Amino acid sequence: MERIYLSEYKRVYWYNCDGVDDRGWGCGWRVMQTIASLLFDVHVNFEDIDKELMEMGFDTKNKDGRLAFADAAWITEYFRHKYSCEMKMFVPTNFTALDVAIEEMNQMADPKVIVLITGGMIVCMDAIEGKLGHFIDPHVYTQPPEGAVPSLFRIGEGGVGHYFIPQIMDDVVEGMCATIEDPDLRKEIKSSLEYAAPCFIVIQPA
């Protein structure tokens, strides 16, 4: 896999890209911002999404009043309710099932966004060519070159197979944990994701 930067493309979002230091909790919110940009060419901020989710009955705050981690249910229901999107979820439990799921996802009609979730954490999403070939990862904190937006992974022309999934997950976890100063918390996150099975959600406009 090749680590690249993108430019001259629709806006995508990542940790601290707008001055909000959301390391460790903001990946799901960044994914929702990016999906809205990719599929509908609109910018939504955290407040816009939070208001919509609260109106739908979700409890979006931690005990300290800050925004909580956005899980898969928030993402699917937000785009189903706000944009009338269609969803399909894939939860392959072995390599054979993963190959079948990837092939089916690649064949689904464009436009679409594919979100990869593992261990309860949203880690990366297909965003470029309508297939599992390029991934945008919100767990990046360093500023890319001026005028570029980060895409941490470019997969070979053969697309993504089960051999790539563990490497993607490992690289994302390493990048995410690099932003966490507490060594015990880094160890806990790595341990929780080490054997996590991938889950995919495909989001398409109606």
Short mmCIF file of C-alpha atoms in Angstrom, two decimals:
data_model
loop_
_atom_site.label_atom_id
_atom_site.label_comp_id
_atom_site.label_asym_id
_atom_site.label_seq_id
_atom_site.Cartn_x
_atom_site.Cartn_y
_atom_site.Cartn_z
CA MET A 1 0.00 0.00 0.00
CA GLU A 2 1.14 3.50 -0.82
CA ARG A 3 0.66 6.51 1.45
CA ILE A 4 -0.45 9.53 -0.59
CA TYR A 5 -2.01 12.96 -0.43
CA LEU A 6 -4.88 14.09 -2.60
CA SER A 7 -5.55 17.52 -4.05
CA GLU A 8 -8.16 19.07 -6.33
CA TYR A 9 -10.83 16.83 -4.88
CA LYS A 10 -14.03 17.30 -2.92
CA ARG A 11 -13.39 18.22 0.66
CA VAL A 12 -12.69 15.50 3.19
CA TYR A 13 -12.28 15.81 6.94
CA TRP A 14 -9.81 14.54 9.50
CA TYR A 15 -8.72 15.20 13.09
CA ASN A 16 -8.22 18.91 13.83
CA CYS A 17 -8.74 19.92 10.18
CA ASP A 18 -10.86 22.89 11.26
CA GLY A 19 -9.26 23.75 14.60
CA VAL A 20 -11.37 21.31 16.65
CA ASP A 21 -9.01 18.95 18.47
CA ASP A 22 -11.10 15.78 18.27
CA ARG A 23 -8.32 13.21 18.59
CA GLY A 24 -9.57 9.96 20.07
CA TRP A 25 -13.31 10.59 19.59
CA GLY A 26 -14.03 12.56 16.43
CA CYS A 27 -13.47 9.96 13.70
CA GLY A 28 -17.16 9.10 13.33
CA TRP A 29 -18.09 12.77 13.10
CA ARG A 30 -15.39 13.34 10.47
CA VAL A 31 -16.70 10.37 8.51
CA MET A 32 -20.20 11.89 8.50
CA GLN A 33 -18.81 15.23 7.32
CA THR A 34 -16.87 13.51 4.54
CA ILE A 35 -19.82 11.40 3.38
CA ALA A 36 -22.01 14.53 3.13
CA SER A 37 -19.29 16.21 1.08
CA LEU A 38 -18.66 13.24 -1.22
CA LEU A 39 -22.27 12.31 -1.93
CA PHE A 40 -24.06 15.65 -1.69
CA ASP A 41 -21.34 18.30 -2.06
CA VAL A 42 -22.33 20.05 1.18
CA HIS A 43 -20.41 21.12 4.27
CA VAL A 44 -21.88 20.21 7.64
CA ASN A 45 -20.22 21.02 10.95
CA PHE A 46 -20.40 19.11 14.22
CA GLU A 47 -23.21 21.35 15.48
CA ASP A 48 -25.37 20.63 12.40
CA ILE A 49 -24.94 16.87 12.79
CA ASP A 50 -25.41 16.98 16.57
CA LYS A 51 -28.69 18.90 16.27
CA GLU A 52 -30.04 16.40 13.73
CA LEU A 53 -29.03 13.39 15.83
CA MET A 54 -30.58 14.84 19.00
CA GLU A 55 -33.84 15.48 17.13
CA MET A 56 -33.76 11.80 16.16
CA GLY A 57 -33.48 10.85 19.83
CA PHE A 58 -29.78 10.00 20.12
CA ASP A 59 -27.87 10.96 23.26
CA THR A 60 -24.81 12.58 21.70
CA LYS A 61 -23.03 13.86 24.81
CA ASN A 62 -20.67 12.33 27.35
CA LYS A 63 -21.20 12.90 31.08
CA ASP A 64 -18.91 15.92 30.87
CA GLY A 65 -21.07 17.48 28.16
CA ARG A 66 -18.67 16.90 25.28
CA LEU A 67 -19.63 15.11 22.08
CA ALA A 68 -19.46 11.34 22.38
CA PHE A 69 -17.97 8.87 19.92
CA ALA A 70 -20.30 8.45 16.92
CA ASP A 71 -21.07 4.80 16.27
CA ALA A 72 -22.40 2.95 13.22
CA ALA A 73 -26.05 3.47 14.20
CA TRP A 74 -25.61 7.23 14.27
CA ILE A 75 -24.04 7.23 10.81
CA THR A 76 -26.63 5.02 9.16
CA GLU A 77 -29.64 6.69 10.75
CA TYR A 78 -28.32 10.21 10.10
CA PHE A 79 -27.98 9.61 6.35
CA ARG A 80 -31.20 7.61 6.15
CA HIS A 81 -33.13 10.37 7.91
CA LYS A 82 -31.42 13.48 6.56
CA TYR A 83 -30.72 12.42 2.96
CA SER A 84 -32.96 9.34 2.44
CA CYS A 85 -29.90 7.22 1.70
CA GLU A 86 -30.00 3.48 1.19
CA MET A 87 -27.74 1.28 3.35
CA LYS A 88 -26.35 -2.20 3.19
CA MET A 89 -24.17 -3.78 5.87
CA PHE A 90 -21.64 -6.58 5.43
CA VAL A 91 -20.19 -8.45 8.42
CA PRO A 92 -17.93 -11.19 6.98
CA THR A 93 -16.79 -13.75 9.55
CA ASN A 94 -14.06 -15.44 7.52
CA PHE A 95 -11.79 -14.77 4.54
CA THR A 96 -14.11 -16.46 2.04
CA ALA A 97 -17.06 -14.36 3.18
CA LEU A 98 -14.87 -11.25 3.06
CA ASP A 99 -13.92 -11.92 -0.56
CA VAL A 100 -17.60 -12.38 -1.47
CA ALA A 101 -18.56 -9.17 0.35
CA ILE A 102 -15.80 -7.15 -1.33
CA GLU A 103 -16.84 -8.38 -4.77
CA GLU A 104 -20.48 -7.50 -4.10
CA MET A 105 -19.54 -4.05 -2.81
CA ASN A 106 -17.38 -3.39 -5.87
CA GLN A 107 -20.33 -4.28 -8.11
CA MET A 108 -22.82 -2.00 -6.36
CA ALA A 109 -23.87 1.04 -8.37
CA ASP A 110 -22.15 4.40 -7.99
CA PRO A 111 -22.23 6.87 -6.38
CA LYS A 112 -21.55 5.18 -3.09
CA VAL A 113 -19.38 5.49 -0.02
CA ILE A 114 -18.08 2.43 1.80
CA VAL A 115 -17.30 2.78 5.49
CA LEU A 116 -15.05 0.25 7.22
CA ILE A 117 -15.75 -0.26 10.91
CA THR A 118 -13.82 -2.52 13.25
CA GLY A 119 -13.81 -3.03 16.99
CA GLY A 120 -16.51 -0.39 17.35
CA MET A 121 -14.28 2.24 15.72
CA ILE A 122 -14.76 3.72 12.29
CA VAL A 123 -11.37 3.62 10.69
CA CYS A 124 -11.49 4.40 7.00
CA MET A 125 -13.72 4.79 4.00
CA ASP A 126 -13.69 4.36 0.26
CA ALA A 127 -14.06 7.75 -1.34
CA ILE A 128 -12.45 8.04 -4.75
CA GLU A 129 -13.28 5.57 -7.49
CA GLY A 130 -16.41 3.85 -6.22
CA LYS A 131 -14.56 0.69 -5.29
CA LEU A 132 -12.40 -0.59 -2.49
CA GLY A 133 -9.23 0.92 -3.84
CA HIS A 134 -8.60 4.23 -2.09
CA PHE A 135 -9.17 4.89 1.59
CA ILE A 136 -9.54 8.19 3.40
CA ASP A 137 -8.73 7.87 7.09
CA PRO A 138 -9.86 10.53 9.59
CA HIS A 139 -7.29 9.41 12.19
CA VAL A 140 -4.58 11.71 10.89
CA TYR A 141 -3.48 14.73 12.88
CA THR A 142 -0.47 16.09 11.04
CA GLN A 143 -1.16 18.84 8.51
CA PRO A 144 -0.66 17.76 4.87
CA PRO A 145 1.05 19.94 2.27
CA GLU A 146 -0.81 23.15 1.49
CA GLY A 147 -3.72 22.56 -0.86
CA ALA A 148 -3.81 18.79 -0.28
CA VAL A 149 -6.02 16.58 1.85
CA PRO A 150 -4.85 13.33 3.40
CA SER A 151 -5.48 9.91 1.98
CA LEU A 152 -3.43 7.46 3.97
CA PHE A 153 -3.80 4.49 1.68
CA ARG A 154 -3.79 3.77 -2.02
CA ILE A 155 -4.32 0.09 -2.73
CA GLY A 156 -2.93 -1.65 -5.81
CA GLU A 157 -4.99 -1.82 -8.98
CA GLY A 158 -6.28 -5.24 -8.00
CA GLY A 159 -8.39 -3.63 -5.30
CA VAL A 160 -8.68 -4.82 -1.73
CA GLY A 161 -8.72 -8.44 -0.67
CA HIS A 162 -8.53 -10.09 2.70
CA TYR A 163 -4.72 -9.89 2.66
CA PHE A 164 -4.91 -6.10 2.77
CA ILE A 165 -7.57 -5.69 5.46
CA PRO A 166 -5.31 -6.57 8.45
CA GLN A 167 -2.60 -4.23 7.16
CA ILE A 168 -5.08 -1.38 6.76
CA MET A 169 -6.40 -1.94 10.26
CA ASP A 170 -2.92 -2.18 11.77
CA ASP A 171 -1.73 1.00 10.06
CA VAL A 172 -4.82 2.92 11.18
CA VAL A 173 -4.51 1.75 14.77
CA GLU A 174 -0.84 2.76 14.81
CA GLY A 175 -1.70 6.20 13.44
CA MET A 176 -4.58 6.66 15.84
CA CYS A 177 -2.58 5.57 18.87
CA ALA A 178 0.25 7.91 17.94
CA THR A 179 -2.01 10.80 18.95
CA ILE A 180 -2.70 9.31 22.41
CA GLU A 181 -0.17 10.14 25.12
CA ASP A 182 -1.38 7.67 27.75
CA PRO A 183 0.58 4.40 27.19
CA ASP A 184 -2.04 2.30 28.99
CA LEU A 185 -4.81 3.67 26.77
CA ARG A 186 -2.73 3.01 23.64
CA LYS A 187 -2.22 -0.58 24.77
CA GLU A 188 -5.93 -1.00 25.52
CA ILE A 189 -6.97 0.28 22.08
CA LYS A 190 -4.46 -1.91 20.26
CA SER A 191 -5.56 -4.95 22.23
CA SER A 192 -9.26 -4.33 21.57
CA LEU A 193 -8.71 -4.05 17.81
CA GLU A 194 -6.15 -6.81 17.34
CA TYR A 195 -8.65 -9.54 16.54
CA ALA A 196 -11.63 -7.43 15.52
CA ALA A 197 -13.54 -8.56 12.45
CA PRO A 198 -14.24 -5.88 9.83
CA CYS A 199 -17.73 -4.57 9.20
CA PHE A 200 -18.64 -2.59 6.10
CA ILE A 201 -21.53 -0.20 5.54
CA VAL A 202 -22.34 0.88 1.98
CA ILE A 203 -24.18 4.22 1.75
CA GLN A 204 -25.91 5.23 -1.50
CA PRO A 205 -28.19 8.17 -2.36
CA ALA A 206 -31.79 7.09 -2.94
#
